[in-house]
Tab-separated table of C-alpha atoms and ligand atoms in Angstrom:
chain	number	residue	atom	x	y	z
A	1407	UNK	CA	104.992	84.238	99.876
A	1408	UNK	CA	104.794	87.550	98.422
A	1409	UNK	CA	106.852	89.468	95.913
A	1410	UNK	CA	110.100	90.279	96.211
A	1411	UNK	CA	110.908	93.558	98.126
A	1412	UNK	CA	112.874	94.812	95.164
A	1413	UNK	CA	111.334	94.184	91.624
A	1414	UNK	CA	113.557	95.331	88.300
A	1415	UNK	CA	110.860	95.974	85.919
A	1416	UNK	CA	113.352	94.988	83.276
A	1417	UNK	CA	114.856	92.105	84.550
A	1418	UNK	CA	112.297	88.911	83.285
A	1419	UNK	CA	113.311	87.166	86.576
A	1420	UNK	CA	110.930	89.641	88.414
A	1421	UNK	CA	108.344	89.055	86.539
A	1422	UNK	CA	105.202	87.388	87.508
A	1423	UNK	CA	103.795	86.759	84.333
A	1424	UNK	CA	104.166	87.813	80.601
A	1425	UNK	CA	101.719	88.108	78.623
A	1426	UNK	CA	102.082	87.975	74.276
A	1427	UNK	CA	99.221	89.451	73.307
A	1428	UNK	CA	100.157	90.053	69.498
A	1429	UNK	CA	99.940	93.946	69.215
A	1430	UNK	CA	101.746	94.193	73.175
A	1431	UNK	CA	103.485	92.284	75.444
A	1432	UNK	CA	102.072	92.427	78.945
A	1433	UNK	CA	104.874	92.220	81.954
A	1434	UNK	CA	103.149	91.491	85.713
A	1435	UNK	CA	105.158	92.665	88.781
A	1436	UNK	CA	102.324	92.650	91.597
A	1437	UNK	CA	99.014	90.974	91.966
A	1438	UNK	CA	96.235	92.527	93.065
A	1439	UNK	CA	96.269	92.500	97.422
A	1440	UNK	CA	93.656	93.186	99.630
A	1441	UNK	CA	89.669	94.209	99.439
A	1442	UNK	CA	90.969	97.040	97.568
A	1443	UNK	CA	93.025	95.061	94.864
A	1444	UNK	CA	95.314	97.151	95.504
A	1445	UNK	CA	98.836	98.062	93.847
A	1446	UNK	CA	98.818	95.976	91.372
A	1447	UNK	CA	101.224	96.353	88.610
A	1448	UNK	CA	102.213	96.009	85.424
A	1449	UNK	CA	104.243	96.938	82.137
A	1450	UNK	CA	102.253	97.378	78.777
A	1451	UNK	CA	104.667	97.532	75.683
A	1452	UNK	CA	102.963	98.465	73.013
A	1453	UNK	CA	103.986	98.332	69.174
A	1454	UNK	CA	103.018	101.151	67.369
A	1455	UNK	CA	99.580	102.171	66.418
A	1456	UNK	CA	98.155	99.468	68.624
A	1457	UNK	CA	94.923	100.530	70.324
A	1458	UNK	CA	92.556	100.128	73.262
A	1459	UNK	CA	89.101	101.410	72.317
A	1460	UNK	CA	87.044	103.746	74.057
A	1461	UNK	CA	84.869	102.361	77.032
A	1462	UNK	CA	84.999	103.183	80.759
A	1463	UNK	CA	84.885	101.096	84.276
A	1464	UNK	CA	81.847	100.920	86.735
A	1465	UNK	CA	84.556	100.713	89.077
A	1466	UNK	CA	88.121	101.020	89.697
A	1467	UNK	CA	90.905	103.576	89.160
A	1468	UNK	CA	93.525	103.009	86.536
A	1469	UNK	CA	96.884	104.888	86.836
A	1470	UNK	CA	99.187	104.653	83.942
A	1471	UNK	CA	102.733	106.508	83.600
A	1472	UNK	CA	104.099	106.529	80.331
A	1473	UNK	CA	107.610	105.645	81.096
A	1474	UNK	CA	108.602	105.764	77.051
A	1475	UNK	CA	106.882	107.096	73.923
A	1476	UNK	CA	103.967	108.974	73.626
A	1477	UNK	CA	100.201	108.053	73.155
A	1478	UNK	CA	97.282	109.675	71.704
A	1479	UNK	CA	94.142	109.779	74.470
A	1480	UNK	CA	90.641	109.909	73.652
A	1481	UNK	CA	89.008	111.006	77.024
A	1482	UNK	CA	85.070	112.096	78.051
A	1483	UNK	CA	84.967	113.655	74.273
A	1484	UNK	CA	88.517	115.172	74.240
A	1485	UNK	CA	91.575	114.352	72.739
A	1486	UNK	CA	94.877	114.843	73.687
A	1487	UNK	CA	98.615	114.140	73.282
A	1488	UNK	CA	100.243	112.640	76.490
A	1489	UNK	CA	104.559	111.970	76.616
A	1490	UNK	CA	106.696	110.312	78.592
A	1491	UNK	CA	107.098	111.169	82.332
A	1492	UNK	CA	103.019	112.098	82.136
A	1493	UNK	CA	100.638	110.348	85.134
A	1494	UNK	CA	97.187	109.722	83.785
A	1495	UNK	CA	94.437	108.783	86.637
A	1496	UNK	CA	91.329	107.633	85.780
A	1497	UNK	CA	88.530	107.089	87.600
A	1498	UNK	CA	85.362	105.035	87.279
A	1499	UNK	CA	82.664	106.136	85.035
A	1500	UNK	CA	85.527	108.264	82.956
A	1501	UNK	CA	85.583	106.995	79.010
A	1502	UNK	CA	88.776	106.221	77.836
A	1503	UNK	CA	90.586	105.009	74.578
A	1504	UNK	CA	93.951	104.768	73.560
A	1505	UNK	CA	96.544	105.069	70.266
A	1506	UNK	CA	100.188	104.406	71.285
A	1507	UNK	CA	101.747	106.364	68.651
A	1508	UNK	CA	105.552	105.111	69.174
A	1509	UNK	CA	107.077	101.433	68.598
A	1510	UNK	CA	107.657	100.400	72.411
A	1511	UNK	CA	105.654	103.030	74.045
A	1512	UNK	CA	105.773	101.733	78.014
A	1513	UNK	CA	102.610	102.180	79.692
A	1514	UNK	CA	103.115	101.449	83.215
A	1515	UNK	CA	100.467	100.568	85.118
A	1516	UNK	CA	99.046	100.933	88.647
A	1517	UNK	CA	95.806	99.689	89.298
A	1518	UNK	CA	93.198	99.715	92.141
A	1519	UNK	CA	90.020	97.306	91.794
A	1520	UNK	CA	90.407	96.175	88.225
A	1521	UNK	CA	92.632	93.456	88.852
A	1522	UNK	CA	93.918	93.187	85.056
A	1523	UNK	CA	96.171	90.324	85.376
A	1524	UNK	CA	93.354	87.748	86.204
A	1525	UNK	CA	91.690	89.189	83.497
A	1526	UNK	CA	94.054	88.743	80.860
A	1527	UNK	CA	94.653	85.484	82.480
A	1528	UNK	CA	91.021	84.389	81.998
A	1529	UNK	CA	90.761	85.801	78.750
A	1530	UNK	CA	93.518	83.471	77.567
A	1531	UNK	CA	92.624	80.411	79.366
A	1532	UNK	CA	89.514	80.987	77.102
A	1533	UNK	CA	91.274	81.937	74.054
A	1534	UNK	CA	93.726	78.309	74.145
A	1535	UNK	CA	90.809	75.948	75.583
A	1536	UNK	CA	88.014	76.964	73.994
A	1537	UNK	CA	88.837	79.197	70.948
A	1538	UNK	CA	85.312	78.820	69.154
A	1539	UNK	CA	83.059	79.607	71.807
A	1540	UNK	CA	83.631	83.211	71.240
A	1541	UNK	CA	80.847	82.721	68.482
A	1542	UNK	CA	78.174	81.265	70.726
A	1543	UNK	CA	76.216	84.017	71.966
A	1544	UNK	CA	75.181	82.672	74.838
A	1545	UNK	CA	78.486	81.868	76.053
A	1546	UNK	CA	79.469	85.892	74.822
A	1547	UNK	CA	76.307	86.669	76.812
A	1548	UNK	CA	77.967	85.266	80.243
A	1549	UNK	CA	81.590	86.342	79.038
A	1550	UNK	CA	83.080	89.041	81.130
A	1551	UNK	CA	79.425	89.947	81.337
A	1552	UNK	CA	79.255	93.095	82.847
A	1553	UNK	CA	77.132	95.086	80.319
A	1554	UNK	CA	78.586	98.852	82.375
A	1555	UNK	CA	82.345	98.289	80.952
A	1556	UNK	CA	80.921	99.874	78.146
A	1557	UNK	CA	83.257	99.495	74.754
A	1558	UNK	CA	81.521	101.619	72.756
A	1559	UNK	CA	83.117	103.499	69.039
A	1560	UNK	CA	85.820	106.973	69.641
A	1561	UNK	CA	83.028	109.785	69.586
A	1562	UNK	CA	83.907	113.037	67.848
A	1563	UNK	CA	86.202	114.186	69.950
A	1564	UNK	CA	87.668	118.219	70.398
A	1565	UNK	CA	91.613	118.571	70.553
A	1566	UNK	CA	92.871	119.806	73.488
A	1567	UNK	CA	96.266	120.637	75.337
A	1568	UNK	CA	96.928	117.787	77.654
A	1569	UNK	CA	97.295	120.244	80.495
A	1570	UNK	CA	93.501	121.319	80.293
A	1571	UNK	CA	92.735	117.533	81.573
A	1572	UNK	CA	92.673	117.172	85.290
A	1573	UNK	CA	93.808	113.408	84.835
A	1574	UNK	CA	96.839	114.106	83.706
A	1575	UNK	CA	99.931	114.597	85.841
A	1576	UNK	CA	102.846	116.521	83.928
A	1577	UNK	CA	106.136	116.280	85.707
A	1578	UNK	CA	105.860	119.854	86.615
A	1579	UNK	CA	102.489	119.373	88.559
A	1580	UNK	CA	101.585	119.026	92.113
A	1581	UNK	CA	98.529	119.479	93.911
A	1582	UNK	CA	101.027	120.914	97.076
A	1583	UNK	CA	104.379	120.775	97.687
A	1584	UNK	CA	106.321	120.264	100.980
A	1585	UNK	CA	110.004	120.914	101.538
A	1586	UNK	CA	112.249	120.270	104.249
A	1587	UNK	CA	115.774	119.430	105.438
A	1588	UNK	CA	117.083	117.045	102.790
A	1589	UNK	CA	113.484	115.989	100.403
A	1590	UNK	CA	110.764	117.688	98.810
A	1591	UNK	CA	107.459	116.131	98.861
A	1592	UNK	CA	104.141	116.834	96.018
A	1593	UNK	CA	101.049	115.255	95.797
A	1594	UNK	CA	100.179	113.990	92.701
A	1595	UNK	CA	96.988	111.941	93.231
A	1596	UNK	CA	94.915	113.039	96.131
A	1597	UNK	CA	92.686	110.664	98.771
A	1598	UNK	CA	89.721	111.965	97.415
A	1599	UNK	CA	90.510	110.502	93.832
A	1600	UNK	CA	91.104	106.866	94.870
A	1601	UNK	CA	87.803	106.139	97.055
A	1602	UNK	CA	90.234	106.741	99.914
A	1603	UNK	CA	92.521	104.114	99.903
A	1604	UNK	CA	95.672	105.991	98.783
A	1605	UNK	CA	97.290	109.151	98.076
A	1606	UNK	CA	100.253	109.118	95.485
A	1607	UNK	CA	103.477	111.416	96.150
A	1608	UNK	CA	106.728	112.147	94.342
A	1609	UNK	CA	109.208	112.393	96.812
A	1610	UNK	CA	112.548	113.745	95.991
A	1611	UNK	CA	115.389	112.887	98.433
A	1612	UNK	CA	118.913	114.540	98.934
A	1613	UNK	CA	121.791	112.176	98.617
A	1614	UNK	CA	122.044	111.128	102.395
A	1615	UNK	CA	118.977	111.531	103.882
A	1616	UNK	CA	117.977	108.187	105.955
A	1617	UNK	CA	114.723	107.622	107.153
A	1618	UNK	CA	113.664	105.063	109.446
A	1619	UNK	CA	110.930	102.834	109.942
A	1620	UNK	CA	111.613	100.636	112.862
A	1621	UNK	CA	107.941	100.365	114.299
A	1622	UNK	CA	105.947	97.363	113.111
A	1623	UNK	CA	103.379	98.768	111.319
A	1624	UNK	CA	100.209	98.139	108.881
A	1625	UNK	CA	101.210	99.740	105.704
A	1626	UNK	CA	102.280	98.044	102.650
A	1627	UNK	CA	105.144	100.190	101.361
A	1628	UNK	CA	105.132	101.045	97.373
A	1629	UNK	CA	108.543	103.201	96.079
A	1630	UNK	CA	108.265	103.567	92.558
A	1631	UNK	CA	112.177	105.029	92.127
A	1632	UNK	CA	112.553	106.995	88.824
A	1633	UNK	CA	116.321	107.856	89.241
A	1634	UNK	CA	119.017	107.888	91.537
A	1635	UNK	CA	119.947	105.204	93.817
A	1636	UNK	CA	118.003	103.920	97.015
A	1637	UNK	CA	119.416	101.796	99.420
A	1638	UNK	CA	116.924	99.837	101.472
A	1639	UNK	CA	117.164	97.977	104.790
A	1640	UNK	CA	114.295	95.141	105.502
A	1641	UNK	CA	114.240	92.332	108.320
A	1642	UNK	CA	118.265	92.650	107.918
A	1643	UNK	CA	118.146	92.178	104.087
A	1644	UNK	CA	119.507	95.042	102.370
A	1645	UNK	CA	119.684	96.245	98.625
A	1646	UNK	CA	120.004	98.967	96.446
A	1647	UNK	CA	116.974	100.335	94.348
A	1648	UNK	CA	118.185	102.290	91.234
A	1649	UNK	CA	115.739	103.786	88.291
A	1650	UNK	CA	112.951	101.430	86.806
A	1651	UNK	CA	112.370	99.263	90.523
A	1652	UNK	CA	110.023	98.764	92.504
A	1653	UNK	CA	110.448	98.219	96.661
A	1654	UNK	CA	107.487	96.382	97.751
A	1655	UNK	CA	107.601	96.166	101.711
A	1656	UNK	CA	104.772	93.858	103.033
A	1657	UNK	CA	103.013	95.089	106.270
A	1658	UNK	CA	105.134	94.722	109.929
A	1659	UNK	CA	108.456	94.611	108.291
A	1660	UNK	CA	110.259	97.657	109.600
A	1661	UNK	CA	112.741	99.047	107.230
A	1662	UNK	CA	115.161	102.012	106.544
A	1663	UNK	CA	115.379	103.383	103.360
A	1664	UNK	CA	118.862	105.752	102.545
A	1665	UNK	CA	119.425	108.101	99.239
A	1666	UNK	CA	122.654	106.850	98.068
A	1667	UNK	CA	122.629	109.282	95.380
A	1668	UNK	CA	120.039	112.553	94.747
A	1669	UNK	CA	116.683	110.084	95.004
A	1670	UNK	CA	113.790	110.864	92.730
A	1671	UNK	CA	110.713	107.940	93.515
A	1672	UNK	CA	107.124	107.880	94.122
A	1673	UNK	CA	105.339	106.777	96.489
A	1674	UNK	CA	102.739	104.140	95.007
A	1675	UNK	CA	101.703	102.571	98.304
A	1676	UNK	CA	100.109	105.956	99.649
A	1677	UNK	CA	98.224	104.323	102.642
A	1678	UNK	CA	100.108	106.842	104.969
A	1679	UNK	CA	97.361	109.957	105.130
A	1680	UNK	CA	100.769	112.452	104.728
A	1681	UNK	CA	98.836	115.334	103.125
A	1682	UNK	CA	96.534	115.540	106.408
A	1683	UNK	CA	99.351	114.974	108.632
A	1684	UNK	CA	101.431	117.414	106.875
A	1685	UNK	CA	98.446	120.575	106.947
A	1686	UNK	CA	98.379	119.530	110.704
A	1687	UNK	CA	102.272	119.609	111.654
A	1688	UNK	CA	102.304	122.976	110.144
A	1689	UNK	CA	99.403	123.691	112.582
A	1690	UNK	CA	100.995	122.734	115.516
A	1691	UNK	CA	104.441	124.038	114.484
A	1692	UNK	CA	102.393	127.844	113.920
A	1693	UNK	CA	100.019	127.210	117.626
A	1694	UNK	CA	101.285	124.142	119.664
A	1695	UNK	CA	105.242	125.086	119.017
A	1696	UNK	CA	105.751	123.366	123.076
A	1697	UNK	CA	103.893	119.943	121.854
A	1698	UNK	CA	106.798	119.258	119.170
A	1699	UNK	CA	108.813	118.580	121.991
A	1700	UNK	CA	106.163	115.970	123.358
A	1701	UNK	CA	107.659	112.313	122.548
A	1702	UNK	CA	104.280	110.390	123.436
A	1703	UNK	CA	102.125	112.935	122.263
A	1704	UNK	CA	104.040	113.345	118.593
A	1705	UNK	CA	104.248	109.635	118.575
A	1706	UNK	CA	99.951	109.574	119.145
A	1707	UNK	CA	99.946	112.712	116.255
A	1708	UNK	CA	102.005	110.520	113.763
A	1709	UNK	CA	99.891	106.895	114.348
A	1710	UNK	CA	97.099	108.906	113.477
A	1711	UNK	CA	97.875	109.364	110.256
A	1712	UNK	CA	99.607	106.084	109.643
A	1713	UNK	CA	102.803	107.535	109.763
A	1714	UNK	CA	104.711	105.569	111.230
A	1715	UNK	CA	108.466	106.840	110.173
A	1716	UNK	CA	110.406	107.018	113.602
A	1717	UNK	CA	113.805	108.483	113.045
A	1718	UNK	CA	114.814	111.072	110.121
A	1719	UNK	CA	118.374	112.441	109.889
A	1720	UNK	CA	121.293	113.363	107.010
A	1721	UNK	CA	124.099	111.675	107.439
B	2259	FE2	FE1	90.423	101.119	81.088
């Protein structure tokens, strides 16, 4: 059994795990899935002045929103202020510390190959069984014992505006931006910054837009909804997604999602290749016009990308 297709990050009941871990609590929503670990996520509520220090990944991408507060970022010799409503993507081999400057600062996590929760898991299941080896050095030798997740001291760092850093995603940014009849569409995290797995979108919906996805189909479905209200239709279970839930849709489970209300959400799940599809509809619309009204061959052009909506209308 999976999660639950609708997750309210602040509801305990939805929550995995939690995690005390002194200077923040640690709420779990979704394991890691997949060869990819991927979408896996998690709440970090930090007291103030608690830090992570500065070290970096030999693999994985980390993508934190700060959904409250505001945090000080030590980054590849820079540092910056980030705020609430910022995206911060960081990828492998990219040093990175932290100082969460606000009581409660809510650093919302989405991960890709890091898988944090077993981490913190292990960490703890060596913390209340064995709380002395810690000093043995040849158990620290074996510990976690991947000598490239360097933790290493803050260097000298220059201050910088946040929006000189290419990891960070400020509300107002988008890589490109779609509209159309009833949503607006911008990418926020392109392909090329996740290994390929994923591509991460803020979609903003019209109240009464209804999109439909009644073809069985291989993505894993992510909505991250920031505001409005969302009302969801899976396997004849339906429910309403408002601001601070997640809808997790497993893989062949069609579903129809609805804005109840103006929608504002991203999309976390990303496996659909949209920005490729997208450059190429506006190809055919400009040189193909006639094939648009090709069922079979549209059909073909969507699968391609792993798009697999099949009906899209305003009620
Ligand atoms: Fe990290």
């Amino acid at each position: 059994m999976y999660e639950k297709y609708l997750i309210d990050m602040n509801d305990p009941k939805d929550w995995i795990r939690h995690w005390d871990e002194g200077t923040q609590v640690v709420n779990d929503f979704i394991l890691p899935r997949g060869p990819h670990e991927k979408d896996e996520m998690s709440d970090t509520i930090y007291h103030k002045d608690a830090t992570v220090p500065y070290h970096q990944h030999r693999k994985g991408f980390e993508t934190f929103e700060i959904a409250a507060g505001s945090v000080e970022c030590f980054m590849r010799g820079k540092r910056f202020i980030a705020h609430a409503g910022d995206i911060i993507h960081i990828a492998p081999w990219t040093p990175h510390g932290f100082h969460f400057l606000e009581e409660g600062t809510i650093w919302r996590e989405l991960f890709q190959e890091i898988d944090m929760s077993g981490g913190i898991w292990e960490k703890n299941t060596v913390n209340q069984n064995f709380p002395e080896i810690k000093e043995d050095p040849e158990f620290m030798r074996i510990y976690r014992g991947d000598p490239l997740n360097l933790t290493r001291e803050t260097p000298v760092c220059e201050t910088v505006d946040k929006h000189e850093m290419h990891e960070v995603r400020t509300p107002d940014f988008a890589y490109t931006t779609y509209e159309g009849d009833g949503y607006k569409l911008q990418l926020k995290i392109g392909r090329w910054e996740t290994n390929g797995v994923k591509e991460v979108w803020h979609a903003e919906l019209e109240k009464g837009l209804v999109v439909e996805f009644a073809f069985p189909h291989c993505n894993w479905e992510l909505y991250y909804v920031k505001e409005g209200a969302l009302e969801v239709e899976v396997m004849g279970e339906k429910f309403v997604a408002g601001p601070n839930t997640l809808v997790h849709i497993p893989n062949f489970h069609p579903h129809t999602i609805r804005a109840l209300e103006h929608t504002k959400l991203y999309d976390y799940g990303g496996e659909t290749h949209l920005m490729a599809m997208l450059e190429d509809l506006e190809s055919i619309k400009k040189y193909q016009p006639e094939k648009l009204q090709d069922e079979a061959a549209m059909t073909a052009f969507y699968h391609k990308y792993k798009c697999f909506a099949t009906k899209m209308y305003r009620e």
